[in-house]
């Protein structure tokens, strides 16, 4: 085993984006005929590593990378996806890349269509007619190699998503001279049964001698089908393991790391415990947010607590707040203080006592061309009639009251701006986020829904915002549902943390639970924890 | 926040202003009657102002430039013809024309708005086609309408509406002439300007009302609006209705100054001058201010008015002035649409 030449060898890969180091000294070997899992949280550097491997433009444009890539022992320069294909490195991306108007067969051979030779002599293939019967034959062979039975003449748009996934894999595997197949979260959109089917096909490909680099979040899959595992964390290799000699808990701990607890204990400020009484109850709540589907949420939010919603991206934690606000189709029973809430209209939800800070502040949270004061005032003006004065039959805006309110929040949240009339779009990310929070607070909510408030803002603003949330909760008794991809953040402010996986609550943990438990829950393994 | 003068005023306005100065210099060189030309500029500014103002609510509510102005114009023409039919003259006639056109404009605006809500993002194209359809349809209806006043009907046939209905004896130039005075050889049409100013003030006040602000929010960012509980479609509908209404009143004011109600195919081209004017004034397909309307209408009408005698002098034959007007107005629309498209990355 030791003497065997690795199929792919990445040596000391480092990469920075404008001074920000996203990969440092990553080395990785993939053997011939092996399924190698690459694991890591969102933002651990997996996608950047794959972009380097595929020679994406983005890498070159942002200053290239350090380190070297060896294929079967030979150093290679991969400077474009085309070059990667020539070298036999192919990738199935997370987002499906298929031509919707084409049939299955056409999709498999797209760009490599067989042509009919007409007459004698060399002619540019681009000018020759496509040989459709040969194309069908070739596509059939490619599908057979995957052991997939599919009619090559089916329009691709009519297939279920699993089958589309197979067509993509068939297309890549069919490339001449393929040596390494990269699968980027192929099971993310699949249910268990479908995922199982895919894993089975992967095992068959492996037997035919192909090396597979498998990126996933689901630890169960990894242990079942992969030979070896490399875990990335914060751009560096956090650990390696062989799947036979490790456990899901050990891998989860590698992914999440130990560092969290220290920060958590130093930041945790206790102001007395929230009551057990539920203020908000969700029964069978669903929300159809594309990419963040909530299948069925059964959850109780207690009065006065900060409830964290965590989980990997794409699992549905973002869907909760958006669905509740009626920003995507949603349904189920939502009971606030014993009264059932009617869903589908943001206005009635706001009037019932919710405040909402969207995860997407640029697109949903702000009117970037309008002034800070208008941004803050509009929802409260519409739903509670604040900042208005009557002039005859017309409701005019009370500019003075609006300004006073804005100045109050500019002071309280330390919004750095030239004044309340500055357009919100000109502020920095952190200050924009503060405007969004001010907007929600102007509604004087009983329950505040905050999603990803610290995404893309600097560390100082992050601390300030988390402190603001804590203060609101402790001093004004506002119940907060805090959604975040950063577990570290959740653990520093929340009373309880619900992990959302595949659109359901995988479990609820106290913030000081061991990191392995969080990791396992996020990875979709069934871990039930009671008494929390 | 310091910007250079060019950035603040905007390059297009500086270029057009320089062009205007050049034309004025040519006027002086060719010994034109500057007083009369200036007077013309002011009249055209006043008579086109409210039509241009009709762009304001439609841009504000997010429906972009209202190429459906002809729909409002038709409503205004029907209202105007009704006032003539009943033989109403003077201020009563103008007021009646405006009042009669209100319910028609609201009804048309409602239907048009409903339609535009189903084609979000394609308002310009759809607006244009709807205008063509509406104008063509009206060509039939004008013939069938049961007007009886001989000032309106075809002289020989005795039924149907003529292609142009003169307002002489009704309220031809009423707002232009009443209370007008002359300064330095330039006639100032006091009431015409006052009517435009009043419309601007009312719309400005509207923009500072609750509905105005919510409309702006819905137009600027529909997703923000939805999350705040604003009904985006309802706001757009209100904006389109208001825009149609302004176009209807605008054509009444325009026609009393012009002296005729022009029917049949005439409304078709009424959208282009207002669209070009507000774009020239600095509005985009997404943002607009009252000052864009005022500055834009002035610059656009000034260019056209001044260019005409100059063009006629330089090339006496043919309709060069008309050709120049079409080139300038469509050129400006094209330029502005490219600008607003190019900002998105």
Short mmCIF file of C-alpha atoms in Angstrom, two decimals, chain A residues 346-347 363-370 374-375 379 382-383 395-397 399 439, chain B residues 1 205 207-211 213-214 216-217 220-221 223-224 226-230:
data_model
loop_
_atom_site.label_atom_id
_atom_site.label_comp_id
_atom_site.label_asym_id
_atom_site.label_seq_id
_atom_site.Cartn_x
_atom_site.Cartn_y
_atom_site.Cartn_z
CA UNK A 346 -45.88 39.67 6.57
CA UNK A 347 -48.05 42.52 7.83
CA UNK A 363 -31.98 42.27 -0.98
CA UNK A 364 -34.66 41.95 1.69
CA UNK A 365 -33.53 43.96 4.68
CA UNK A 366 -32.89 47.38 3.22
CA UNK A 367 -33.98 50.02 0.79
CA UNK A 368 -30.44 50.86 -0.16
CA UNK A 369 -31.31 54.08 -1.98
CA UNK A 370 -33.46 55.43 0.83
CA UNK A 374 -37.01 55.84 6.26
CA UNK A 375 -35.56 52.34 6.37
CA UNK A 379 -42.58 48.76 8.69
CA UNK A 382 -47.41 50.72 7.88
CA UNK A 383 -48.32 48.24 10.57
CA UNK A 395 -51.93 60.81 6.33
CA UNK A 396 -48.67 62.69 6.02
CA UNK A 397 -45.32 61.51 7.33
CA UNK A 399 -40.67 63.66 9.61
CA UNK A 439 -36.03 48.60 11.93
CA UNK B 1 -20.10 63.28 0.33
CA UNK B 205 -46.86 66.36 -1.12
CA UNK B 207 -44.51 61.66 -2.15
CA UNK B 208 -44.28 62.77 1.46
CA UNK B 209 -47.50 61.07 2.46
CA UNK B 210 -47.79 57.59 3.90
CA UNK B 211 -48.95 56.13 0.60
CA UNK B 213 -43.45 56.59 0.97
CA UNK B 214 -44.82 53.04 0.92
CA UNK B 216 -41.46 54.32 -3.05
CA UNK B 217 -40.48 51.40 -0.83
CA UNK B 220 -37.29 50.47 -4.80
CA UNK B 221 -37.18 46.99 -3.30
CA UNK B 223 -38.65 42.15 -1.31
CA UNK B 224 -38.17 44.70 1.45
CA UNK B 226 -43.08 42.29 1.14
CA UNK B 227 -41.15 41.70 4.37
CA UNK B 228 -42.56 44.95 5.80
CA UNK B 229 -46.10 43.91 4.97
CA UNK B 230 -46.60 46.26 2.04
#
